[in-house]
Amino acid sequence: MKRHLIAAAIFIAHSAALNATPIEIILGPSRITQSFDTPFNDVNGVSLSGQSLSLNFVFTDNFIRLLPPPGFPQTSVNFDISVALHTNANGLPGFGSGTGFIFDQTGQPLEAPVVLGSAASDNGAIFLGLFPLLDGAPSNARFYGFHVDIALPNNPGCEITGEDLRLFAGQIQLADQVVQGQFGIGPHVTDTDSAAILFAFALLVLSATSKLRVLGRQ
C-alpha cells in the first residue's frame, strides 16, 4: 500500500513539474566540491501575496552526483539544496513553505515530494531547503535538477528583488573529527577519484601522527 502511495505521489509531482517555470542553472566543469553557489533572477518582481510558485531548476551543462559511503569523499546525509529569496521587506518578510524533489535526466522524480525546510531573516530574506538524502533519495543519485512548489508569505507592498541557489554537502563525523562532506559535479567523478583522495587523506593522517610521535620523544 505504501509503495502505491509513493508511486502515486511521484506521478502527481511529475505531472505538476511539467507546467513549472524553468530556471536554467550552469554548474560548470566536472569536479568534486563541498558547495556550489549561484545567483538567479527569474522571479524578480514577484509580489509577496500569498501565492504559489512552481519552479523547475534545470542543470543545463552537467549533473550532480551524490557520493555514497563508505568511501571518502562522500556526501553527508545533511546535503542541502537551499533557495534564498531576497525581498525589499523592512525586517522579517514572513515564512515561505512548500514541497520539492530532485529528478533524473528524463525529468522523473528520484524521490516522493517532501516538505521543504523554511526560514526567514530580519534583513528581508526567505530561505527554503530541500534535503534529498534525509527524505529517501538514493545515496548514489545522479540528478539533473530539482522541482519546488513554494507558497509565498502574504506581505503587502513587498516583492522579490533577488535570488540565490546554494548546494552544500554537509558535515560528516569521521572518527573523532568532523569533516566537510563533498559531492560530484559531472561525469568525470569516479570511485577511482574517491580512492585516490581517501589514500591522500590517510597519508596526511599518518604524517601528522608521525610528527606528533617525534615531538613527544623530544
XYZ file of N, CA, C and O in Angstrom:
872
model
N 0.827 -1.204 0.000
C 0.000 0.000 0.000
C 0.863 1.256 0.000
O 0.626 2.210 -0.734
N 1.931 1.236 0.846
C 2.821 2.390 0.937
C 3.501 2.652 -0.391
O 3.652 3.803 -0.825
N 3.935 1.569 -1.079
C 4.606 1.732 -2.375
C 3.665 2.365 -3.396
O 4.065 3.204 -4.195
N 2.401 1.969 -3.360
C 1.420 2.525 -4.295
C 1.213 4.013 -4.029
O 1.082 4.819 -4.964
N 1.199 4.397 -2.749
C 1.021 5.807 -2.400
C 2.216 6.635 -2.860
O 2.059 7.749 -3.363
N 3.423 6.078 -2.685
C 4.631 6.789 -3.123
C 4.635 6.934 -4.642
O 4.946 7.996 -5.184
N 4.278 5.855 -5.345
C 4.237 5.902 -6.808
C 3.216 6.929 -7.286
O 3.473 7.678 -8.235
N 2.075 6.993 -6.619
C 1.048 7.972 -6.991
C 1.542 9.389 -6.743
O 1.316 10.295 -7.561
N 2.231 9.589 -5.626
C 2.754 10.920 -5.304
C 3.783 11.363 -6.333
O 3.812 12.528 -6.748
N 4.647 10.432 -6.755
C 5.654 10.755 -7.766
C 4.999 11.086 -9.098
O 5.407 12.019 -9.798
N 3.968 10.326 -9.469
C 3.260 10.594 -10.725
C 2.622 11.980 -10.709
O 2.740 12.744 -11.677
N 1.960 12.317 -9.617
C 1.326 13.637 -9.497
C 2.369 14.737 -9.534
O 2.200 15.766 -10.195
N 3.500 14.507 -8.833
C 4.567 15.507 -8.805
C 5.145 15.726 -10.195
O 5.403 16.861 -10.605
N 5.354 14.628 -10.929
C 5.909 14.749 -12.274
C 4.959 15.521 -13.180
O 5.384 16.358 -13.981
N 3.675 15.275 -13.048
C 2.680 15.981 -13.860
C 2.695 17.476 -13.555
O 2.632 18.314 -14.453
N 2.809 17.817 -12.259
C 2.841 19.230 -11.863
C 4.113 19.909 -12.352
O 4.099 21.070 -12.767
N 5.231 19.164 -12.329
C 6.515 19.745 -12.726
C 6.544 20.121 -14.205
O 7.280 21.016 -14.614
N 5.755 19.431 -15.006
C 5.740 19.725 -16.441
C 5.249 21.144 -16.729
O 5.597 21.733 -17.753
N 4.449 21.697 -15.836
C 3.896 23.034 -16.029
C 4.637 24.102 -15.225
O 4.169 25.241 -15.137
N 5.776 23.736 -14.643
C 6.515 24.677 -13.801
C 7.354 25.634 -14.636
O 7.701 25.360 -15.787
N 7.701 26.771 -14.037
C 8.594 27.746 -14.672
C 10.026 27.212 -14.659
O 10.551 26.882 -13.592
N 10.679 27.092 -15.824
C 12.050 26.569 -15.842
C 13.072 27.634 -15.446
O 12.975 28.792 -15.851
N 14.043 27.231 -14.648
C 15.155 28.102 -14.265
C 16.436 27.362 -14.600
O 16.721 26.299 -14.029
N 17.202 27.875 -15.552
C 18.414 27.199 -16.010
C 19.602 27.549 -15.120
O 19.846 28.720 -14.817
N 20.329 26.498 -14.695
C 21.475 26.658 -13.816
C 22.706 26.042 -14.476
O 22.679 24.882 -14.906
N 23.791 26.796 -14.573
C 25.056 26.311 -15.117
C 25.942 25.871 -13.951
O 26.303 26.672 -13.088
N 26.306 24.592 -13.939
C 27.134 24.045 -12.864
C 28.625 24.204 -13.121
O 29.424 24.221 -12.187
N 29.016 24.281 -14.386
C 30.431 24.397 -14.710
C 31.094 23.044 -14.871
O 30.427 22.011 -14.950
N 32.432 23.003 -14.930
C 33.170 21.774 -15.255
C 33.058 20.705 -14.173
O 32.710 20.993 -13.022
N 33.395 19.475 -14.556
C 33.376 18.351 -13.623
C 34.381 18.576 -12.500
O 35.515 19.013 -12.730
N 33.960 18.224 -11.288
C 34.827 18.397 -10.127
C 34.153 17.775 -8.907
O 32.977 17.462 -8.923
N 34.940 17.623 -7.843
C 34.409 17.273 -6.534
C 34.489 18.523 -5.675
O 35.523 19.190 -5.629
N 33.414 18.850 -4.991
C 33.372 20.109 -4.270
C 32.543 19.977 -3.003
O 31.779 19.020 -2.835
N 32.707 20.957 -2.115
C 31.925 20.986 -0.878
C 30.637 21.788 -1.039
O 29.683 21.578 -0.283
N 30.626 22.702 -2.020
C 29.447 23.555 -2.167
C 29.388 24.140 -3.565
O 30.369 24.115 -4.318
N 28.237 24.670 -3.887
C 28.027 25.356 -5.157
C 27.055 26.506 -4.900
O 26.030 26.323 -4.235
N 27.400 27.688 -5.413
C 26.556 28.870 -5.220
C 26.377 29.599 -6.543
O 27.337 29.723 -7.319
N 25.183 30.095 -6.780
C 24.951 30.928 -7.954
C 23.707 31.776 -7.753
O 22.729 31.328 -7.153
N 23.724 33.027 -8.242
C 22.504 33.831 -8.200
C 21.629 33.538 -9.416
O 22.085 32.967 -10.409
N 20.358 33.899 -9.328
C 19.473 33.871 -10.491
C 18.448 34.986 -10.301
O 18.336 35.571 -9.215
N 17.725 35.320 -11.351
C 16.805 36.460 -11.250
C 15.453 36.198 -11.901
O 14.747 37.134 -12.279
N 15.098 34.920 -12.013
C 13.900 34.541 -12.768
C 12.587 34.920 -12.098
O 11.543 34.942 -12.760
N 12.606 35.195 -10.802
C 11.359 35.579 -10.127
C 11.449 36.980 -9.525
O 10.684 37.332 -8.628
N 12.383 37.779 -10.035
C 12.454 39.178 -9.610
C 11.130 39.890 -9.882
O 10.511 39.701 -10.934
N 10.712 40.702 -8.925
C 9.499 41.491 -9.106
C 8.222 40.800 -8.686
O 7.149 41.416 -8.704
N 8.305 39.522 -8.296
C 7.107 38.807 -7.845
C 6.719 39.324 -6.461
O 7.541 39.392 -5.546
N 5.463 39.695 -6.291
C 4.998 40.243 -5.027
C 4.772 39.138 -4.004
O 4.560 37.972 -4.360
N 4.824 39.512 -2.729
C 4.534 38.572 -1.655
C 3.049 38.681 -1.336
O 2.627 39.442 -0.467
N 2.254 37.905 -2.058
C 0.793 37.993 -1.946
C 0.170 36.676 -1.518
O -1.016 36.442 -1.752
N 0.961 35.798 -0.934
C 0.442 34.515 -0.501
C 0.213 33.528 -1.628
O -0.411 32.485 -1.429
N 0.726 33.845 -2.816
C 0.502 32.969 -3.962
C 1.543 31.858 -4.015
O 2.495 31.835 -3.241
N 1.349 30.932 -4.960
C 2.256 29.798 -5.115
C 3.145 29.975 -6.336
O 2.727 30.536 -7.356
N 4.391 29.484 -6.225
C 5.327 29.442 -7.347
C 5.686 27.985 -7.601
O 6.009 27.238 -6.670
N 5.649 27.555 -8.854
C 6.074 26.214 -9.246
C 7.302 26.368 -10.132
O 7.228 26.931 -11.227
N 8.453 25.879 -9.650
C 9.732 26.143 -10.310
C 10.482 24.851 -10.592
O 10.566 23.963 -9.735
N 11.048 24.758 -11.788
C 11.945 23.668 -12.167
C 13.355 24.224 -12.328
O 13.608 25.016 -13.246
N 14.265 23.832 -11.466
C 15.671 24.201 -11.616
C 16.341 23.121 -12.452
O 16.427 21.959 -12.032
N 16.823 23.498 -13.639
C 17.372 22.542 -14.592
C 18.860 22.820 -14.795
O 19.247 23.933 -15.172
N 19.699 21.806 -14.537
C 21.134 21.938 -14.765
C 21.381 21.743 -16.258
O 21.133 20.675 -16.809
N 21.882 22.770 -16.930
C 21.946 22.759 -18.388
C 23.213 22.137 -18.953
O 23.230 21.727 -20.117
N 24.288 22.066 -18.162
C 25.573 21.643 -18.724
C 26.188 20.442 -18.026
O 27.212 19.919 -18.469
N 25.607 19.998 -16.925
C 26.215 18.929 -16.151
C 25.176 18.339 -15.204
O 23.995 18.682 -15.303
N 25.601 17.514 -14.259
C 24.673 16.962 -13.282
C 25.366 16.851 -11.937
O 26.588 16.972 -11.828
N 24.565 16.633 -10.905
C 25.100 16.429 -9.564
C 25.150 14.940 -9.271
O 24.180 14.214 -9.500
N 26.291 14.483 -8.766
C 26.402 13.094 -8.327
C 26.652 13.070 -6.828
O 27.634 13.647 -6.337
N 25.746 12.439 -6.080
C 25.944 12.257 -4.651
C 26.894 11.088 -4.435
O 26.799 10.070 -5.113
N 27.829 11.245 -3.508
C 28.881 10.257 -3.278
C 28.544 9.454 -2.030
O 28.541 9.989 -0.920
N 28.243 8.154 -2.185
C 27.781 7.360 -1.049
C 28.925 6.878 -0.164
O 30.074 6.807 -0.593
N 28.630 6.524 1.091
C 29.624 5.849 1.928
C 29.820 4.422 1.416
O 29.027 3.959 0.588
N 30.910 3.723 1.815
C 31.787 4.075 2.928
C 33.051 4.807 2.509
O 33.898 5.097 3.341
N 33.238 5.082 1.232
C 34.465 5.739 0.789
C 34.523 7.194 1.217
O 33.606 7.741 1.817
N 35.646 7.824 0.916
C 35.801 9.256 1.149
C 36.500 9.847 -0.063
O 37.479 9.279 -0.525
N 36.003 10.941 -0.674
C 34.934 11.773 -0.132
C 33.561 11.116 -0.234
O 33.360 10.211 -1.046
N 32.637 11.611 0.560
C 31.256 11.177 0.492
C 30.347 12.363 0.810
O 30.803 13.379 1.358
N 29.099 12.233 0.436
C 28.138 13.303 0.668
C 27.401 13.036 1.971
O 26.922 11.927 2.207
N 27.312 14.048 2.817
C 26.625 13.897 4.096
C 25.126 13.710 3.887
O 24.552 14.200 2.907
N 24.500 13.017 4.826
C 23.039 12.876 4.758
C 22.353 14.238 4.898
O 21.183 14.393 4.568
N 23.100 15.226 5.384
C 22.547 16.575 5.523
C 22.734 17.419 4.262
O 22.576 18.649 4.318
N 23.095 16.785 3.149
C 23.219 17.501 1.881
C 21.998 18.400 1.689
O 20.855 17.950 1.781
N 22.262 19.672 1.405
C 21.201 20.681 1.431
C 21.145 21.450 0.123
O 22.167 21.940 -0.361
N 19.956 21.544 -0.453
C 19.701 22.424 -1.590
C 18.916 23.605 -1.050
O 17.771 23.454 -0.614
N 19.519 24.787 -1.046
C 18.905 25.955 -0.423
C 18.584 27.025 -1.464
O 19.443 27.396 -2.265
N 17.342 27.494 -1.438
C 16.910 28.594 -2.299
C 16.645 29.803 -1.415
O 15.834 29.726 -0.477
N 17.337 30.912 -1.680
C 17.140 32.150 -0.929
C 16.427 33.176 -1.814
O 16.865 33.443 -2.934
N 15.344 33.709 -1.300
C 14.597 34.764 -1.991
C 14.779 36.058 -1.206
O 14.313 36.179 -0.069
N 15.475 37.008 -1.792
C 15.700 38.293 -1.139
C 14.569 39.248 -1.521
O 14.153 39.306 -2.689
N 14.068 39.995 -0.545
C 12.939 40.894 -0.785
C 13.262 42.301 -0.293
O 14.294 42.530 0.350
N 12.367 43.221 -0.585
C 12.535 44.595 -0.107
C 11.798 44.833 1.203
O 11.564 45.984 1.591
N 11.441 43.749 1.891
C 10.770 43.882 3.184
C 11.710 44.521 4.197
O 12.897 44.204 4.247
N 11.171 45.420 4.999
C 11.951 46.070 6.049
C 11.789 45.255 7.328
O 10.922 45.512 8.148
N 12.641 44.237 7.467
C 12.514 43.325 8.585
C 12.102 41.948 8.102
O 12.300 41.588 6.937
N 11.499 41.166 8.996
C 11.100 39.808 8.668
C 10.016 39.810 7.594
O 8.961 40.428 7.775
N 10.248 39.121 6.456
C 9.279 39.154 5.355
C 8.113 38.178 5.519
O 7.132 38.246 4.792
N 8.239 37.252 6.468
C 7.291 36.147 6.583
C 7.952 34.871 6.094
O 9.015 34.905 5.467
N 7.326 33.748 6.380
C 7.909 32.448 6.039
C 7.230 31.847 4.811
O 6.009 31.916 4.672
N 8.054 31.269 3.942
C 7.523 30.505 2.831
C 7.355 29.052 3.248
O 7.813 28.633 4.313
N 6.713 28.270 2.407
C 6.544 26.836 2.656
C 6.434 26.144 1.309
O 6.393 26.799 0.263
N 6.384 24.821 1.328
C 6.232 24.122 0.062
C 6.779 22.718 0.087
O 7.119 22.172 1.146
N 6.872 22.134 -1.090
C 7.402 20.782 -1.265
C 8.384 20.765 -2.424
O 8.420 21.696 -3.242
N 9.179 19.693 -2.512
C 10.140 19.601 -3.609
C 10.680 18.192 -3.779
O 10.453 17.313 -2.941
N 11.418 17.988 -4.864
C 12.074 16.703 -5.132
C 13.145 16.908 -6.192
O 13.109 17.865 -6.972
N 14.147 16.012 -6.206
C 15.157 16.021 -7.260
C 14.684 15.101 -8.386
O 13.872 14.202 -8.169
N 15.195 15.325 -9.620
C 14.769 14.480 -10.738
C 15.945 14.070 -11.618
O 17.016 14.686 -11.581
N 15.713 13.007 -12.402
C 16.769 12.457 -13.239
C 16.815 13.143 -14.605
O 16.156 14.167 -14.825
N 17.586 12.555 -15.524
C 17.815 13.166 -16.834
C 16.538 13.294 -17.656
O 16.417 14.168 -18.515
N 15.566 12.432 -17.403
C 14.310 12.476 -18.159
C 13.229 13.284 -17.449
O 12.101 13.367 -17.934
N 13.588 13.866 -16.297
C 12.614 14.648 -15.548
C 11.796 13.844 -14.561
O 10.890 14.375 -13.914
N 12.124 12.538 -14.414
C 11.390 11.691 -13.475
C 11.900 11.917 -12.049
O 13.108 11.937 -11.811
N 10.996 12.077 -11.086
C 11.423 12.272 -9.689
C 12.229 11.087 -9.168
O 11.935 9.933 -9.478
N 13.248 11.378 -8.366
C 14.055 10.345 -7.729
C 13.620 10.119 -6.285
O 14.258 9.343 -5.555
N 12.576 10.784 -5.877
C 12.012 10.634 -4.540
C 10.589 11.166 -4.582
O 10.204 11.896 -5.504
N 9.799 10.785 -3.592
C 8.470 11.367 -3.464
C 8.604 12.821 -3.008
O 9.599 13.186 -2.371
N 7.649 13.690 -3.334
C 7.722 15.094 -2.890
C 7.800 15.174 -1.366
O 7.104 14.443 -0.663
N 8.669 16.049 -0.870
C 8.857 16.200 0.575
C 8.688 17.665 0.969
O 8.843 18.568 0.142
N 8.381 17.872 2.229
C 8.194 19.235 2.738
C 9.543 19.948 2.812
O 10.535 19.383 3.287
N 9.583 21.176 2.343
C 10.807 21.969 2.363
C 11.066 22.533 3.757
O 10.129 22.898 4.476
N 12.342 22.631 4.118
C 12.698 23.370 5.310
C 12.457 24.853 5.059
O 12.534 25.324 3.922
N 12.144 25.615 6.101
C 11.774 27.014 5.927
C 12.416 27.890 6.997
O 12.492 27.501 8.165
N 12.891 29.066 6.566
C 13.467 30.039 7.492
C 13.317 31.428 6.878
O 13.008 31.578 5.696
N 13.532 32.443 7.692
C 13.481 33.830 7.222
C 14.400 34.658 8.107
O 14.717 34.267 9.235
N 14.855 35.787 7.583
C 15.751 36.657 8.343
C 15.181 38.068 8.419
O 14.339 38.456 7.605
N 15.674 38.830 9.384
C 15.161 40.189 9.563
C 15.744 41.176 8.561
O 15.471 42.370 8.635
N 16.548 40.687 7.603
C 17.011 41.559 6.519
C 16.199 41.332 5.243
O 16.610 41.707 4.152
N 15.036 40.674 5.378
C 14.120 40.547 4.253
C 14.276 39.293 3.409
O 13.680 39.208 2.340
N 15.041 38.305 3.876
C 15.281 37.104 3.072
C 14.393 35.940 3.513
O 14.109 35.773 4.702
N 13.976 35.149 2.529
C 13.199 33.935 2.752
C 14.051 32.757 2.286
O 14.604 32.787 1.184
N 14.163 31.722 3.113
C 15.001 30.567 2.776
C 14.146 29.299 2.751
O 13.312 29.076 3.632
N 14.385 28.477 1.733
C 13.699 27.196 1.609
C 14.732 26.123 1.299
O 15.613 26.331 0.455
N 14.654 24.985 1.991
C 15.677 23.960 1.850
C 15.117 22.594 1.518
O 14.058 22.201 2.021
N 15.835 21.880 0.649
C 15.490 20.516 0.264
C 16.631 19.608 0.691
O 17.796 19.877 0.377
N 16.315 18.527 1.412
C 17.328 17.605 1.932
C 17.049 16.202 1.375
O 16.478 15.347 2.072
N 17.442 15.938 0.128
C 17.045 14.687 -0.526
C 17.486 13.415 0.175
O 16.742 12.432 0.218
N 18.707 13.385 0.739
C 19.194 12.153 1.361
C 18.470 11.851 2.674
O 18.383 10.692 3.094
N 17.959 12.862 3.325
C 17.177 12.638 4.535
C 15.761 12.184 4.208
O 15.034 11.718 5.085
N 15.380 12.335 2.947
C 13.986 12.092 2.559
C 13.826 10.967 1.547
O 12.846 10.921 0.809
N 14.826 10.064 1.479
C 14.631 8.853 0.700
C 15.253 8.801 -0.676
O 15.085 7.806 -1.382
N 15.974 9.827 -1.106
C 16.644 9.764 -2.403
C 17.807 8.769 -2.329
O 18.399 8.576 -1.261
N 18.164 8.104 -3.435
C 19.280 7.146 -3.422
C 20.587 7.811 -3.006
O 20.868 8.957 -3.400
N 21.399 7.103 -2.214
C 22.647 7.688 -1.709
C 23.661 7.942 -2.814
O 24.595 8.724 -2.639
N 23.504 7.280 -3.971
C 24.416 7.471 -5.105
C 23.703 8.160 -6.270
O 24.078 7.987 -7.434
N 22.675 8.930 -5.965
C 21.845 9.544 -7.009
C 22.639 10.477 -7.916
O 23.529 11.195 -7.467
N 22.294 10.434 -9.186
C 22.721 11.448 -10.145
C 21.466 12.225 -10.520
O 20.518 11.638 -11.016
N 21.461 13.503 -10.255
C 20.259 14.256 -10.600
C 20.592 15.473 -11.443
O 21.673 16.055 -11.353
N 19.643 15.825 -12.279
C 19.846 16.854 -13.301
C 19.037 18.115 -13.025
O 18.960 19.000 -13.866
N 18.469 18.182 -11.847
C 17.715 19.355 -11.453
C 16.780 19.006 -10.318
O 16.776 17.885 -9.805
N 15.979 19.979 -9.917
C 15.011 19.734 -8.856
C 13.804 20.639 -9.054
O 13.871 21.672 -9.729
N 12.710 20.203 -8.477
C 11.444 20.921 -8.600
C 10.981 21.371 -7.215
O 11.105 20.629 -6.240
N 10.458 22.595 -7.132
C 9.863 23.070 -5.880
C 8.535 23.756 -6.166
O 8.373 24.441 -7.183
N 7.589 23.531 -5.276
C 6.342 24.292 -5.244
C 6.375 25.118 -3.967
O 6.416 24.554 -2.860
N 6.377 26.442 -4.118
C 6.573 27.343 -2.990
C 5.319 28.182 -2.764
O 4.781 28.774 -3.709
N 4.873 28.243 -1.519
C 3.812 29.169 -1.131
C 4.466 30.373 -0.462
O 5.131 30.225 0.579
N 4.334 31.539 -1.060
C 4.948 32.745 -0.532
C 4.129 33.313 0.621
O 2.909 33.103 0.689
N 4.780 34.068 1.518
C 4.009 34.728 2.583
C 3.191 35.886 2.017
O 3.438 36.338 0.888
N 2.243 36.338 2.778
C 1.425 37.488 2.381
C 1.940 38.725 3.102
O 1.701 38.914 4.299
N 2.679 39.553 2.380
C 3.274 40.760 2.952
C 3.055 41.899 1.958
O 3.895 42.165 1.092
N 1.899 42.574 2.037
C 1.525 43.592 1.041
C 2.600 44.660 0.833
O 3.215 45.143 1.785
N 2.840 44.991 -0.426
C 3.813 46.023 -0.779
C 5.227 45.511 -0.934
O 6.110 46.264 -1.355
N 5.458 44.245 -0.615
C 6.816 43.689 -0.710
C 6.921 42.769 -1.918
O 5.952 42.145 -2.337
N 8.126 42.686 -2.467
C 8.360 41.836 -3.631
C 9.760 41.261 -3.597
O 10.636 41.721 -2.841
N 9.985 40.232 -4.427
C 11.289 39.590 -4.529
C 12.216 40.457 -5.375
O 11.848 40.910 -6.456
N 13.418 40.693 -4.870
C 14.380 41.559 -5.569
C 15.633 40.818 -6.025
O 16.451 41.362 -6.759
N 15.824 39.577 -5.586
C 16.998 38.803 -5.984
C 16.910 37.407 -5.414
O 16.191 37.169 -4.438
N 17.644 36.464 -6.026
C 17.574 35.076 -5.605
C 18.957 34.433 -5.654
O 19.792 34.828 -6.461
N 19.148 33.445 -4.787
C 20.397 32.683 -4.763
C 20.090 31.206 -4.590
O 19.156 30.836 -3.865
N 20.896 30.369 -5.246
C 20.837 28.926 -5.075
C 22.152 28.457 -4.475
O 23.223 28.869 -4.926
N 22.059 27.600 -3.445
C 23.267 27.052 -2.848
C 23.080 25.561 -2.599
O 22.052 25.139 -2.077
N 24.096 24.783 -2.992
C 24.153 23.358 -2.674
C 25.307 23.158 -1.708
O 26.440 23.584 -1.989
N 25.028 22.529 -0.577
C 26.051 22.337 0.449
C 26.094 20.868 0.850
O 25.063 20.271 1.159
N 27.294 20.263 0.838
C 27.439 18.823 1.054
C 27.284 18.393 2.495
O 27.209 17.205 2.777
N 27.228 19.326 3.432
C 27.038 18.978 4.834
C 28.318 18.524 5.506
O 29.406 18.611 4.946
N 28.187 18.027 6.728
C 29.333 17.604 7.522
C 29.213 16.138 7.907
O 28.120 15.609 8.074
N 30.378 15.493 8.078
C 30.440 14.063 8.377
C 31.308 13.850 9.607
O 32.392 14.440 9.726
N 30.831 13.014 10.520
C 31.636 12.635 11.679
C 32.584 11.528 11.256
O 32.157 10.425 10.906
N 33.876 11.799 11.268
C 34.897 10.833 10.866
C 35.821 10.595 12.047
O 36.622 11.462 12.396
N 35.681 9.420 12.687
C 36.407 9.121 13.931
C 36.067 10.206 14.951
O 34.906 10.427 15.249
N 37.075 10.913 15.461
C 36.800 11.950 16.451
C 36.825 13.342 15.835
O 36.924 14.345 16.543
N 36.735 13.411 14.496
C 36.764 14.694 13.810
C 35.505 14.883 12.967
O 34.890 13.909 12.529
N 35.146 16.139 12.761
C 34.053 16.478 11.854
C 34.669 17.056 10.589
O 35.442 18.020 10.651
N 34.378 16.449 9.440
C 34.931 16.904 8.173
C 33.803 17.335 7.241
O 32.649 16.939 7.413
N 34.152 18.156 6.266
C 33.163 18.615 5.300
C 32.854 17.500 4.299
O 33.758 16.877 3.758
N 31.575 17.257 4.080
C 31.185 16.338 3.027
C 31.462 16.936 1.659
O 31.753 18.126 1.533
N 31.370 16.114 0.623
C 31.609 16.575 -0.736
C 30.635 15.886 -1.691
O 30.092 14.831 -1.371
N 30.423 16.490 -2.835
C 29.614 15.872 -3.874
C 30.283 16.115 -5.212
O 31.189 16.949 -5.338
N 29.867 15.353 -6.202
C 30.472 15.470 -7.520
C 29.624 16.284 -8.466
O 28.397 16.318 -8.364
N 30.280 16.952 -9.386
C 29.617 17.628 -10.500
C 30.150 17.013 -11.779
O 31.351 17.058 -12.042
N 29.271 16.378 -12.541
C 29.655 15.874 -13.843
C 30.082 14.423 -13.902
O 30.197 13.744 -12.882
N 30.345 13.979 -15.113
C 30.593 12.560 -15.365
C 31.963 12.073 -14.939
O 32.163 10.876 -14.755
N 32.940 12.945 -14.788
C 34.302 12.500 -14.507
C 34.561 12.447 -13.007
O 35.599 12.878 -12.521
N 33.595 11.909 -12.274
C 33.712 11.697 -10.838
C 33.501 10.211 -10.619
O 32.401 9.706 -10.743
N 34.577 9.486 -10.320
C 34.508 8.022 -10.259
C 34.987 7.519 -8.914
O 35.523 8.267 -8.089
N 34.820 6.213 -8.700
C 35.320 5.600 -7.480
C 36.833 5.714 -7.384
O 37.394 5.765 -6.297
N 37.502 5.770 -8.547
C 38.960 5.948 -8.549
C 39.335 7.268 -7.908
O 40.277 7.359 -7.124
N 38.558 8.312 -8.241
C 38.816 9.612 -7.625
C 38.666 9.516 -6.118
O 39.485 10.021 -5.351
N 37.594 8.841 -5.670
C 37.341 8.713 -4.242
C 38.469 7.955 -3.551
O 38.922 8.330 -2.478
N 38.934 6.868 -4.180
C 40.006 6.066 -3.584
C 41.293 6.867 -3.483
O 42.011 6.793 -2.480
N 41.572 7.641 -4.523
C 42.803 8.430 -4.523
C 42.785 9.475 -3.422
O 43.779 9.679 -2.719
N 41.634 10.117 -3.259
C 41.541 11.144 -2.234
C 41.574 10.523 -0.847
O 42.171 11.048 0.080
N 40.942 9.344 -0.705
C 40.997 8.635 0.577
C 42.424 8.256 0.921
O 42.858 8.390 2.070
N 43.185 7.792 -0.090
C 44.585 7.426 0.134
C 45.396 8.649 0.561
O 46.195 8.587 1.496
N 45.156 9.774 -0.115
C 45.873 11.002 0.235
C 45.520 11.449 1.651
O 46.376 11.897 2.419
N 44.230 11.310 2.003
C 43.795 11.684 3.350
C 44.477 10.799 4.394
O 44.940 11.274 5.435
N 44.588 9.495 4.100
C 45.236 8.575 5.030
C 46.718 8.935 5.215
O 47.250 8.876 6.325
N 47.378 9.318 4.112
C 48.789 9.718 4.199
C 48.950 10.959 5.080
O 49.892 11.056 5.867
N 48.020 11.898 4.959
C 48.086 13.107 5.784
C 47.929 12.763 7.256
O 48.622 13.312 8.115
N 47.004 11.853 7.557
C 46.789 11.439 8.942
C 48.037 10.755 9.494
O 48.482 11.031 10.611
N 48.635 9.844 8.687
C 49.844 9.147 9.117
C 51.001 10.113 9.329
O 51.771 9.993 10.279
N 51.109 11.094 8.422
C 52.170 12.086 8.539
C 52.022 12.895 9.820
O 52.980 13.127 10.550
N 50.782 13.315 10.099
C 50.532 14.102 11.302
C 50.811 13.286 12.556
O 51.383 13.776 13.533
N 50.432 11.987 12.528
C 50.670 11.111 13.677
C 52.163 10.931 13.927
O 52.635 10.959 15.067
N 52.913 10.762 12.836
C 54.365 10.588 12.958
C 55.014 11.832 13.564
O 55.896 11.736 14.411
N 54.568 13.001 13.146
C 55.127 14.247 13.678
C 54.843 14.381 15.164
O 55.676 14.833 15.947
N 53.627 13.978 15.567
C 53.276 14.045 16.986
C 54.150 13.109 17.811
O 54.561 13.442 18.924
N 54.475 11.927 17.250
C 55.330 10.987 17.972
C 56.729 11.529 18.135
O 57.360 11.396 19.180
N 57.232 12.163 17.079
C 58.574 12.748 17.135
C 58.617 13.853 18.172
O 59.531 13.939 18.986
N 57.595 14.703 18.179
C 57.544 15.794 19.160
C 57.446 15.238 20.570
O 58.005 15.786 21.505
N 56.702 14.112 20.726
C 56.549 13.511 22.035
C 57.871 12.977 22.583
O 58.150 13.058 23.778
N 58.711 12.446 21.699
C 60.008 11.939 22.125
C 60.955 13.050 22.529
O 61.831 12.869 23.353
N 60.765 14.216 21.895
C 61.625 15.354 22.249
C 61.191 15.898 23.616
O 61.937 16.366 24.383
